[in-house]
XYZ file of C-alpha atoms in Angstrom:
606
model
C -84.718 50.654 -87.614
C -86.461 48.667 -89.053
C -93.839 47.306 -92.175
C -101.300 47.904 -90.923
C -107.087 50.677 -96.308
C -107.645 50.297 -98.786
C -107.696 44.657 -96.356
C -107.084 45.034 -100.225
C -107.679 42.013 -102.206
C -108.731 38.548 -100.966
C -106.148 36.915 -103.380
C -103.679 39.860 -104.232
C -101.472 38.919 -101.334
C -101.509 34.715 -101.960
C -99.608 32.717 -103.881
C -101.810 32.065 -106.783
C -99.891 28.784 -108.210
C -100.178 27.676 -104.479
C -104.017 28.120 -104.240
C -104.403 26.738 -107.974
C -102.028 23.447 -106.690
C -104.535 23.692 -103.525
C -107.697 23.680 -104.810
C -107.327 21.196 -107.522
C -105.027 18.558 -105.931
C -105.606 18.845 -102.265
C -108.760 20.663 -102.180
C -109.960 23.785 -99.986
C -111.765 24.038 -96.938
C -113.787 26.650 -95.773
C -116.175 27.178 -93.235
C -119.937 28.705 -92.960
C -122.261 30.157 -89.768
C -125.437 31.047 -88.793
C -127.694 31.071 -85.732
C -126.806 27.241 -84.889
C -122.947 27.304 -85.143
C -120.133 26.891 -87.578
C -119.995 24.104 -89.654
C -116.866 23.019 -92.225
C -117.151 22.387 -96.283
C -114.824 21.027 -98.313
C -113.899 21.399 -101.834
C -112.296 18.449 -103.905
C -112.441 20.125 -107.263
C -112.850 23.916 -108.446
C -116.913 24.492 -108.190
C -118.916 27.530 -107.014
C -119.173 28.658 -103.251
C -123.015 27.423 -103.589
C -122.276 24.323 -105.162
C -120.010 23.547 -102.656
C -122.144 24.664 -100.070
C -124.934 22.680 -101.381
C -122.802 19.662 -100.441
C -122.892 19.837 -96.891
C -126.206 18.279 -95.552
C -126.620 21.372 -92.894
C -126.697 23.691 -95.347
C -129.539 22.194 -97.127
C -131.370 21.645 -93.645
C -130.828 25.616 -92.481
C -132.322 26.645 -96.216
C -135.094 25.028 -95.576
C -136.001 26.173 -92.513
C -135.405 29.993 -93.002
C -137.002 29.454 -96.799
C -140.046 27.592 -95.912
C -143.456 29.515 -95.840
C -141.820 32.306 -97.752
C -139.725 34.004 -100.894
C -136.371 34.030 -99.496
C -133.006 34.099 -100.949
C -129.406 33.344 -99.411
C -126.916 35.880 -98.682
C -123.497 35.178 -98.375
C -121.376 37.587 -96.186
C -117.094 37.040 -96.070
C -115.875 38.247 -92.695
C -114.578 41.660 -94.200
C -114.812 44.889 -93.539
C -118.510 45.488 -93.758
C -118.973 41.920 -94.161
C -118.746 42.298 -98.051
C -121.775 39.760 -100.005
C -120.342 37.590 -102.796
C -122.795 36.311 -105.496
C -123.462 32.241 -105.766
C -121.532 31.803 -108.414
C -118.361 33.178 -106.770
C -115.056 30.265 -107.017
C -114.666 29.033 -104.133
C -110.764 28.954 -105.056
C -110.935 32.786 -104.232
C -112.215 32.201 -100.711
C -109.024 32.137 -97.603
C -108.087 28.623 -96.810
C -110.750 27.802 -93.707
C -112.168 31.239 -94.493
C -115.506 31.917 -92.306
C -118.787 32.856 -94.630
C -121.875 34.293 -92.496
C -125.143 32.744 -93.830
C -128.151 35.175 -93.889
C -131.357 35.153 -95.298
C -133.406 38.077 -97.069
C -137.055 38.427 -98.863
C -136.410 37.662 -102.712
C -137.065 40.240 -104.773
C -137.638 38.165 -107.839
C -134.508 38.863 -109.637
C -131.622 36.777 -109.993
C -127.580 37.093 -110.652
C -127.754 36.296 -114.802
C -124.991 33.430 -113.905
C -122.014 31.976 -114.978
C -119.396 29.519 -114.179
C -116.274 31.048 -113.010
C -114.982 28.633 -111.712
C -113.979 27.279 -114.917
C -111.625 30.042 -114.886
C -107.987 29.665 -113.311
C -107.404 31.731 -110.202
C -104.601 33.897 -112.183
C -107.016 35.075 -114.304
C -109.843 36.264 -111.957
C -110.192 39.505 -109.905
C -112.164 40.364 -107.410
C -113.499 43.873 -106.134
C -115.546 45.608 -103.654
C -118.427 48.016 -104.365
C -120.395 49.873 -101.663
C -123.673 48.982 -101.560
C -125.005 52.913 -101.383
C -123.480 55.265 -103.559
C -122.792 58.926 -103.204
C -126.072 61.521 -102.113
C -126.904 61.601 -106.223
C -126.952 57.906 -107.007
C -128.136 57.024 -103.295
C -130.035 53.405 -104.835
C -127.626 50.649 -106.221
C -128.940 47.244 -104.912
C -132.357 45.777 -107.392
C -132.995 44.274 -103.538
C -132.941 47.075 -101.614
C -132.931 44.579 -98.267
C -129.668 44.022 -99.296
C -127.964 47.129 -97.729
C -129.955 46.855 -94.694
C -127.616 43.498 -93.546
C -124.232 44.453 -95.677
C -121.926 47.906 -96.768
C -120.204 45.867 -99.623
C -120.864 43.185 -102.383
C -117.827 41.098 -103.351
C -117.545 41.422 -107.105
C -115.474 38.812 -109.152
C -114.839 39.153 -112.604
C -112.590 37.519 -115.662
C -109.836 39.495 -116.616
C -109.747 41.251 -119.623
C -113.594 42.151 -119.161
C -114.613 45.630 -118.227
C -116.333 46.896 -115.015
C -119.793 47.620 -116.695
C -119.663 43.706 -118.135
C -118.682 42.206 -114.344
C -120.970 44.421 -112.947
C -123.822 43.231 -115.232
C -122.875 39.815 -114.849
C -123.018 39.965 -111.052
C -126.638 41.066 -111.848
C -127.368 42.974 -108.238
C -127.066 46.378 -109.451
C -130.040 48.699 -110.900
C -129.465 49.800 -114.330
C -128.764 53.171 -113.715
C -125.412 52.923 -112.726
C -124.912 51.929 -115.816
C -126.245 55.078 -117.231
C -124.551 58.144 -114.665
C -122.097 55.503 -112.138
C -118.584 56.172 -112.103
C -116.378 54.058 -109.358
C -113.899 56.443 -106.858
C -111.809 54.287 -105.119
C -111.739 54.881 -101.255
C -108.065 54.991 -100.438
C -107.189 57.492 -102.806
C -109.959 58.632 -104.405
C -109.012 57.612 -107.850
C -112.453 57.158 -110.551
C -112.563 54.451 -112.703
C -115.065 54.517 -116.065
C -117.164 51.261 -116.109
C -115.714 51.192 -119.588
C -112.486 50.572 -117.894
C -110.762 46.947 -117.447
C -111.260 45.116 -114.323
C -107.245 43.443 -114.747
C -106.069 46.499 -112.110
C -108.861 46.555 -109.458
C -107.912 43.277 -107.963
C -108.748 43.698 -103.885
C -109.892 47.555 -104.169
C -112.580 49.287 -102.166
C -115.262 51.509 -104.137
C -118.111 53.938 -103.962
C -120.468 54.579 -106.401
C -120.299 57.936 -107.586
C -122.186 60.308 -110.564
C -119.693 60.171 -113.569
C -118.327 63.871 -114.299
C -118.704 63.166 -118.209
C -121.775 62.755 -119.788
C -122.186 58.475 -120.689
C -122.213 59.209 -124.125
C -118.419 60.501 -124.157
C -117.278 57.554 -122.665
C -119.153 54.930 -124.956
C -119.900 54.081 -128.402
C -123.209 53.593 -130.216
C -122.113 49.714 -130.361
C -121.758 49.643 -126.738
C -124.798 51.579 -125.296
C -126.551 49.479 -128.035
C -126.009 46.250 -126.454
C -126.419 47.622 -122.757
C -129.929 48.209 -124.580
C -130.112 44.612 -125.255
C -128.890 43.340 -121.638
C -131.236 45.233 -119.830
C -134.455 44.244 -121.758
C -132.847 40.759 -121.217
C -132.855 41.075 -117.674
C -136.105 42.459 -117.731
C -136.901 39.291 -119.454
C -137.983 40.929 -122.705
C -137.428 39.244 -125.921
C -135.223 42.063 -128.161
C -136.802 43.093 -130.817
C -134.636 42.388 -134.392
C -135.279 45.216 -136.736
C -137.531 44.767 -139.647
C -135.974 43.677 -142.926
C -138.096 46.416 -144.599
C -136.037 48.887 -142.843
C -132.655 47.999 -143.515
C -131.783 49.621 -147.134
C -132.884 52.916 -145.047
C -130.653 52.498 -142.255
C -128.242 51.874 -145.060
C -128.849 54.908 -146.822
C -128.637 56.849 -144.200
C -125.515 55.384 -142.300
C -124.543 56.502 -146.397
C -125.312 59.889 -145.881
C -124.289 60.501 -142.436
C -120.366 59.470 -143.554
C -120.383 61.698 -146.639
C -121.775 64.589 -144.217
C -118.762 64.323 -141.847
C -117.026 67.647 -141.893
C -113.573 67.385 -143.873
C -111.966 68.902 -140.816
C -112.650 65.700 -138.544
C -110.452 63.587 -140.578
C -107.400 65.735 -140.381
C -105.225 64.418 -137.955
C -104.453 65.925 -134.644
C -101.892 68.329 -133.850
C -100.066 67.538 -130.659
C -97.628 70.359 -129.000
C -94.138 69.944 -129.341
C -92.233 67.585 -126.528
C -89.281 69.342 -125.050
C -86.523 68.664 -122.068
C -87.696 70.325 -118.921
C -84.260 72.525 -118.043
C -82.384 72.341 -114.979
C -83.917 68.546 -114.458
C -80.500 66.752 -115.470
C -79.118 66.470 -112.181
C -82.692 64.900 -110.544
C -82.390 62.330 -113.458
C -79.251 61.358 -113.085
C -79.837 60.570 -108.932
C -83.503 58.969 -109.986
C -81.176 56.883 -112.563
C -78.347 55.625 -110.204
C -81.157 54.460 -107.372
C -83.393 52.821 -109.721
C -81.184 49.445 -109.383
C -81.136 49.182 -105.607
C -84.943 50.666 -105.723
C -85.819 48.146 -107.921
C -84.464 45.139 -105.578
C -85.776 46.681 -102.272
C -89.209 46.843 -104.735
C -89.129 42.951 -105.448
C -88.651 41.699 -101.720
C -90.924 43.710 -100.380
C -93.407 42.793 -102.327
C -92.621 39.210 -103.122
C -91.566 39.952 -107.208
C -90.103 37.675 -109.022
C -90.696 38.364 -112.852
C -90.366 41.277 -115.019
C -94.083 41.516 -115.451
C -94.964 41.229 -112.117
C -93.362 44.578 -111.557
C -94.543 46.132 -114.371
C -98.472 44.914 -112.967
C -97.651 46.223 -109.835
C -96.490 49.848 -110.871
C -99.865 50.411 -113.184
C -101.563 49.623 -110.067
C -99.648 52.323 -108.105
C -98.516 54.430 -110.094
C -101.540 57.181 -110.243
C -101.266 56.842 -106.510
C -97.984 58.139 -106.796
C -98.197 60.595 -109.036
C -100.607 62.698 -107.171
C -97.955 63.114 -104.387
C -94.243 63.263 -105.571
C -93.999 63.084 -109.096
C -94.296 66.859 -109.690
C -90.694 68.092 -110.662
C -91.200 71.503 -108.482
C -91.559 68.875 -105.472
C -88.970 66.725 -106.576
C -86.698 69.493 -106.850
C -87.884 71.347 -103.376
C -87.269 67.690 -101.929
C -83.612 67.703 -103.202
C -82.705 70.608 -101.713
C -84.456 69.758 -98.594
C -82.367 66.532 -98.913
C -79.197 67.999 -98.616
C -79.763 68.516 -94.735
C -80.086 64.922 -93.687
C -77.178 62.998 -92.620
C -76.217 59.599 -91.412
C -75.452 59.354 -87.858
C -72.453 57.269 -87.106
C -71.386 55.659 -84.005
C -67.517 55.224 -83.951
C -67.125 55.226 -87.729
C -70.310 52.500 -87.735
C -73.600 53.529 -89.901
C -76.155 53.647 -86.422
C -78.927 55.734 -88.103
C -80.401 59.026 -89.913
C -80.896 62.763 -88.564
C -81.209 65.897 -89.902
C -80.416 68.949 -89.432
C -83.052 70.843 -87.420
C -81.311 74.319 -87.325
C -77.460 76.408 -87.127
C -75.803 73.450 -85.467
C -78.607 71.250 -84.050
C -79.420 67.800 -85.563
C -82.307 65.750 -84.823
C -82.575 62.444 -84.282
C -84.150 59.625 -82.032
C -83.047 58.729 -78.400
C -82.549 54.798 -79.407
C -79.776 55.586 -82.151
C -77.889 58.088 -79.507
C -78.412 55.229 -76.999
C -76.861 56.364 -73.523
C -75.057 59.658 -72.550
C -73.627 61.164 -69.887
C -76.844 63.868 -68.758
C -74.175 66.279 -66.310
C -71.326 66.526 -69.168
C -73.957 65.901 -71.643
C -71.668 63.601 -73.479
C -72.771 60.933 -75.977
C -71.170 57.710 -74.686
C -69.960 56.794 -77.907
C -68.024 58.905 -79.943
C -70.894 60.440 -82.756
C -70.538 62.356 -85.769
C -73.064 63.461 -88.651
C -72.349 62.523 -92.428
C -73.796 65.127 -94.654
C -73.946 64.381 -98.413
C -73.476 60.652 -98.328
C -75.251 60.029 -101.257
C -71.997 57.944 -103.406
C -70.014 55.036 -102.031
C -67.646 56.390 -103.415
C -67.359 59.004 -100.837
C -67.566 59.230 -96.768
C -69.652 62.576 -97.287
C -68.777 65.798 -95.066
C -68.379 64.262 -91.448
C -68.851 66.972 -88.594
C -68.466 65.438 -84.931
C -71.410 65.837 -82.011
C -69.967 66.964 -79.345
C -73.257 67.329 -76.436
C -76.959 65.528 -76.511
C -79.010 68.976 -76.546
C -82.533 67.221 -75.283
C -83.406 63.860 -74.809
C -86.934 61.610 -74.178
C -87.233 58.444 -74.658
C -91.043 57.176 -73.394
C -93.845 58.283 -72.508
C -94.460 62.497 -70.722
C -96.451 63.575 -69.139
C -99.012 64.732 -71.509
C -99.529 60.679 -72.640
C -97.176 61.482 -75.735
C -94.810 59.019 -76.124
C -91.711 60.228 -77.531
C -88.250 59.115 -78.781
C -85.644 61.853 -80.074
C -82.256 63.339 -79.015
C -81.115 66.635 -80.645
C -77.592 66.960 -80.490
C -74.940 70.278 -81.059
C -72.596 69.674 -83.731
C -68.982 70.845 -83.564
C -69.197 72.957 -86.068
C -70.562 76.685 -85.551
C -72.593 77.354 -88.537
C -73.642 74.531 -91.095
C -74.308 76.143 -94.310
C -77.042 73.958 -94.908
C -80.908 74.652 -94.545
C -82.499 74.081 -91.372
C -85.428 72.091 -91.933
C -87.663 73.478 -88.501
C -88.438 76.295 -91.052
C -90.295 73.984 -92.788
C -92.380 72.278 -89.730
C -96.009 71.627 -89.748
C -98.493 69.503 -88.182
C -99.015 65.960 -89.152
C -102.135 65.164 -91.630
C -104.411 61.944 -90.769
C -104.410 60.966 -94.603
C -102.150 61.707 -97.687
C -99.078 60.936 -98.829
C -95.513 60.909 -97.137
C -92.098 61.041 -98.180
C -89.336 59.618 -96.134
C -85.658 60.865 -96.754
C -83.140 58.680 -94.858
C -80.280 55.697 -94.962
C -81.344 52.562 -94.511
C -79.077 49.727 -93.650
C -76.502 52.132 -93.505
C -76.462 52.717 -97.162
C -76.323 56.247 -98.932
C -79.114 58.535 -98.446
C -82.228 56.941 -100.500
C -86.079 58.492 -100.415
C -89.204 56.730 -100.180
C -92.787 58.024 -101.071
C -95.511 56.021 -99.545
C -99.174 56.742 -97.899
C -100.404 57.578 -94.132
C -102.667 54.650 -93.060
C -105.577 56.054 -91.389
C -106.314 55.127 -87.924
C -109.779 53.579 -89.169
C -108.138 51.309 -91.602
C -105.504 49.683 -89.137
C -107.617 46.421 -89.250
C -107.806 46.680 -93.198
C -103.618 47.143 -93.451
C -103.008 44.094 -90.852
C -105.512 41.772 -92.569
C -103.827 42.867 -95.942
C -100.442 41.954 -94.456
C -101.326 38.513 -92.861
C -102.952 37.579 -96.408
C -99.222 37.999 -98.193
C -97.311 36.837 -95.425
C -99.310 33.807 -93.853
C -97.830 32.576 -90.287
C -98.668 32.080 -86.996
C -95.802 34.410 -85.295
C -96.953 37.293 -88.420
C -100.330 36.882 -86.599
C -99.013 36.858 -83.545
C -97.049 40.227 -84.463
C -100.232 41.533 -85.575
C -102.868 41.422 -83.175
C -99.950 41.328 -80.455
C -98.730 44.591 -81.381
C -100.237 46.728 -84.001
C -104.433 45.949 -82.933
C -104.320 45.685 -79.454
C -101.177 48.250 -78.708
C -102.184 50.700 -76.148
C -104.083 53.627 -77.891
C -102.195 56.450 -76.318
C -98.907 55.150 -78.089
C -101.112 54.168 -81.399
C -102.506 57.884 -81.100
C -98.767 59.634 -80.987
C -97.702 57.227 -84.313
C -98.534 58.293 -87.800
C -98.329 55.152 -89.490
C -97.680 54.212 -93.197
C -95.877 51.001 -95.082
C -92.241 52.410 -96.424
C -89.147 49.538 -97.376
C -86.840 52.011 -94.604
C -86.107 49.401 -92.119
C -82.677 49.487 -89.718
C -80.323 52.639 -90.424
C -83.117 54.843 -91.156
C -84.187 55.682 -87.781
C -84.339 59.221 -87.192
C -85.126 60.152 -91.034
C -87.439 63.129 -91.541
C -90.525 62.596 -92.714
C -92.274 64.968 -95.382
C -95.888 65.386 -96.237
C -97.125 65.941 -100.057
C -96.745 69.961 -99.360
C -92.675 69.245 -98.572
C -93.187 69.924 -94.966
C -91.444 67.838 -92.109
C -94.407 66.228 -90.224
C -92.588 63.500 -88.199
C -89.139 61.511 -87.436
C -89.010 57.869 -88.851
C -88.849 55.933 -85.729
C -90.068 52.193 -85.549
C -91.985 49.150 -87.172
C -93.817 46.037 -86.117
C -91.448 43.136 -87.275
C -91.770 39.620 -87.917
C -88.965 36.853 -89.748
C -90.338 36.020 -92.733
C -89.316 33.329 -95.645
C -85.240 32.712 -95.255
C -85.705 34.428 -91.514
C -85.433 37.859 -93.703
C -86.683 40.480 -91.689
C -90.669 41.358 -92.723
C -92.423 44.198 -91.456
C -95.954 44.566 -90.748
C -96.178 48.682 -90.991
C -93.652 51.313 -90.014
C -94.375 54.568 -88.077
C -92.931 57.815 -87.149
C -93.553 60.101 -83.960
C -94.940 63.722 -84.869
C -93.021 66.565 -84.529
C -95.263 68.775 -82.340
C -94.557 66.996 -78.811
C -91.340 66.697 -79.902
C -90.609 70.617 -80.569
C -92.723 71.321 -77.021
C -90.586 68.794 -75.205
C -87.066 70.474 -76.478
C -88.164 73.824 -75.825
C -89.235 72.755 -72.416
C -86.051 71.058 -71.664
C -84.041 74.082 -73.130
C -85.559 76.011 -70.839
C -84.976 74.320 -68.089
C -81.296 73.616 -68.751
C -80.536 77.169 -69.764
C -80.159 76.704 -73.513
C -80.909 80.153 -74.252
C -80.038 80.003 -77.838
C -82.259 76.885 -78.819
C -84.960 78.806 -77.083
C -84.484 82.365 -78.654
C -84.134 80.824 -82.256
C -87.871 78.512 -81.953
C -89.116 81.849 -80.256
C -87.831 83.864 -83.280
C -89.907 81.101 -85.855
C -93.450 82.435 -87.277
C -94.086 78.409 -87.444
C -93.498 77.718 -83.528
C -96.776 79.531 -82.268
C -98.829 76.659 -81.730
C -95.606 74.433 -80.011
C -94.483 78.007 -77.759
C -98.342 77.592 -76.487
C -98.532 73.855 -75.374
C -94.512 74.317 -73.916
C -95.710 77.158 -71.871
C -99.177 75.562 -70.849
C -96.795 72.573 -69.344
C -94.569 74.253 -67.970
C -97.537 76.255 -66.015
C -98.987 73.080 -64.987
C -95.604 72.255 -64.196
C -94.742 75.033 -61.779
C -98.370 74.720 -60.214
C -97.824 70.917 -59.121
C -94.309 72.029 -57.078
């Protein structure tokens, strides 16, 4: 077995000491268009995209022509999703090696980004984010140029870490003051808010919309704070601030005086926090969450191209309330466990081939590719197989339990454009006491978050939490992808495989990035309610640094056409058991319908 929003980040996937060495030794290139073509720039030394820009002769010649006879300004569009418009002053360092910028041209509306030179900054130290430019139905109005949004959904906001959102977002100097009064920013993958009091040093490559706070402004910020936004906007306004009056400052004294001796006794008390105590019957979840957290940590590191301590420790405060709204509740954790205990490793000879799990009684599910060939009039696997339940220690070869018959089998596309890959195969055994995890079928979700219980590379059984990527933001995941792991045969794999696959098989995948690669084919895969929503089946894979194996995104196949396509074949091959037990199943209404409707249409075409 063996990784496409959410396009995250225009740096958070590159090499920053690479682009640092590039820009300042070797330079950058990028590359601008309008109407009359595409022309190159190139930068020799850190500078500003418009200083750069104002380099290049045909630059100068096209802002003449669009700005003459009128009050026009320049807009400068990356090719993003929605074509997100950075301000003049954005580093050029921050821009994709031979990146392409869109040129456009819009009435001025007078006002102008306050300015300052970033590009005096080191690329480590910057971050860049995207805000929509029209907020939710209450704060509809962001942009001071309202022509703005007409051309472009986003604005590409960069900003020096360390400073908070409401500070980049004044410096950038596009939005209306308001925002800074009710605006709150909900991130679009996960919908996660973040305060404009908040730091910009985790928002690096994130997607926003500009939504009305929940908390009034004045919880959020102090006196000193909403004082100074005070200043900044009569600034921008191009006020002068007025300086208070010396004659009143012995009675802002004397009453700052009389305001602290007012404050009730019981404020300065201090706080009373509830006691902290072990949550019981968690000891044997800790211990398991301890003993992975080594090989975790390694698969952690590759995957996402760690090296140092605090590279990790950046990465999990940028995931971890992602995370925590899916499987970090102990009730799930602990329904997980137990739903654990039914998946096995499928073994091929005594070799680790892949994962299953137990699907009901004696039944294990599994894909067709791991089973590879049988014998379909004995029903016999070719190779001898058997099922390893509770491999979980090296230490031990688990409870092995041979397969003697392939049940049902598919692998490709039916005849309802559902392309499929599973074999369920009839353990020796009568009765596995072990629960069967059909009970616990549902339909797959479009969004949310997934859990993935399994053995990859043939290790003991490991899980992996990770998100669904939506079918809309396939374009977003690949061009995230390509940024981290820049090569011609990773593009290749891209647009080869995951953009331009067929849509019926992109429409039977639910896709997500996981670090389950070969052995875990076959795994179950959970949804945040501990339902089984799909089998772990395939990824789009590329060699990447040290020809280690790289994957673009994995997928798994869902289990409805699955169920419909076992029952059918049951059916047909006289499995009256398998049959009676899905019949028997409260959950099975929906499959029971689309088996029967095929088999209709079925008996109709003979």
């Amino acid at each position: 077995m063996s990784n496409c929003p959410k396009e995250e980040g225009e740096k958070s996937g590159l090499d920053l000491n690479t682009t640092q060495m590039k820009t300042e030794s070797h330079g950058h290139t990028f590359r601008f268009q309008d109407k009359t073509g595409i022309y190159s720039v190139h930068c020799k030394k850190p500078m500003t995209v418009q200083k750069s820009l104002q380099t290049v002769s045909s630059f100068k010649a096209i802002c003449e022509r669009n700005q003459k006879g009128g009050n026009k300004e320049v807009v400068i569009l990356r090719q993003q999703r929605g074509k997100a418009a950075v301000t003049p002053d954005f580093p050029c360092c921050l821009l994709n090696d031979d990146e392409l910028l869109d040129i456009k041209f819009i009435n001025s509306d007078g006002n102008h980004p306050m300015g300052r030179n970033l590009s005096d900054h080191s690329p480590e130290n910057l971050v860049s984010f995207y805000v929509k430019t029209r907020g939710e139905e209450n704060i509809r109005t962001l942009m001071k140029n309202n022509e703005l949004k007409k051309i472009v959904n986003y604005v590409c906001v960069c900003a020096v870490k360390e400073e908070t959102v409401k500070k980049a977002l004044r410096h950038d100097g596009r939005f209306k003051g308001h925002i800074f009064k009710k605006g709150i920013l909900a991130e679009e993958s996960s919908n996660t808010f973040t305060s404009l009091s908040s730091f910009v040093d985790d928002l690096d490559g994130k997607w926003f919309e500009v939504t009305v706070s929940p908390h009034p402004i004045g919880s959020q910020e102090s006196s000193q704070e909403l004082s100074q936004e005070s200043e900044t906007v009569k600034n921008e306004k191009n006020e002068v601030p007025v300086t208070p009056q010396a004659t009143n400052t012995n009675q802002d004294s004397t009453n700052a005086q009389k305001n602290r001796t007012e404050t009730p006794l019981k404020e300065k008390e201090p706080r009373k926090y509830p006691e902290t105590k072990e949550i019981p019957n968690t000891q044997e979840i800790l211990k398991l969450l301890r003993e992975q957290y080594g090989g975790l940590l390694k698969t952690l590191k590759e995957r996402e191209k760690l090296k140092k301590d605090v590279e990790v420790k950046r990465f999990f405060r940028q995931e971890y309330d992602k995370s925590a709204q899916s499987f970090s509740e102990v009730k799930r954790v602990k329904e997980l466990m137990v739903k654990s205990d039914s998946v096995c490793q499928i073994r091929s000879d005594g070799f680790a081939i892949g994962t299953g799990f137990l699907l009901f009684h004696r039944f294990v599910l599994t894909n067709a590719h791991v089973v590879g060939e049988y014998d379909c009039f004995t029903q016999k696997p070719q190779h001898r197989l058997t099922a390893a339940f509770g491999f979980e220690d090296l230490n031990s070869v688990g409870d092995v339990i041979p397969a003697e018959k392939v049940v049902a089998y598919f692998p490709g596309k039916d005849g309802m454009g559902n392309w499929l890959d599973f074999a369920l195969l009839e353990l020796s055994r009568d009765e596995v006491k072990l629960p069967g995890l059909l009970e616990c079928y549902s339909a797959s979700p479009s969004r949310g978050g997934v859990c993935i219980i399994g053995h990859p590379g043939g290790g003991v059984k490991q899980m992996d939490p990770c998100f669904i990527i939506a079918k809309d933001d396939l374009q977003q995941a690949a061009a995230e992808h390509y940024q981290k792991n820049e090569s011609s045969e990773a593009l290749h794999i891209i647009t080869k495989q995951c953009l331009n696959e067929d849509p019926e098989k992109r429409k039977s995948q639910i896709l997500y990035n996981s670090c389950f690669f070969h052995g875990s084919s076959g795994s179950p895969v959970f949804d945040d309610k501990c339902n089984v929503i799909g089998v772990h089946t395939g990824g789009y894979v590329h060699k990447g640094e040290g020809q280690k194996t790289k994957s673009v995104m994995e997928y798994a196949l869902p289990m409805l056409p699955i169920l419909v396509k076992i029952y059918i074949q049951c059916r047909q091959t006289g499995r009256s058991d398998v049959v009676q037990y899905m019949e028997s199943q409260n959950n099975m209404k929906y499959v029971l319908q689309e088996a029967n409707e095929q088999l209709q249409k079925n008996n109709q075409a003979i």
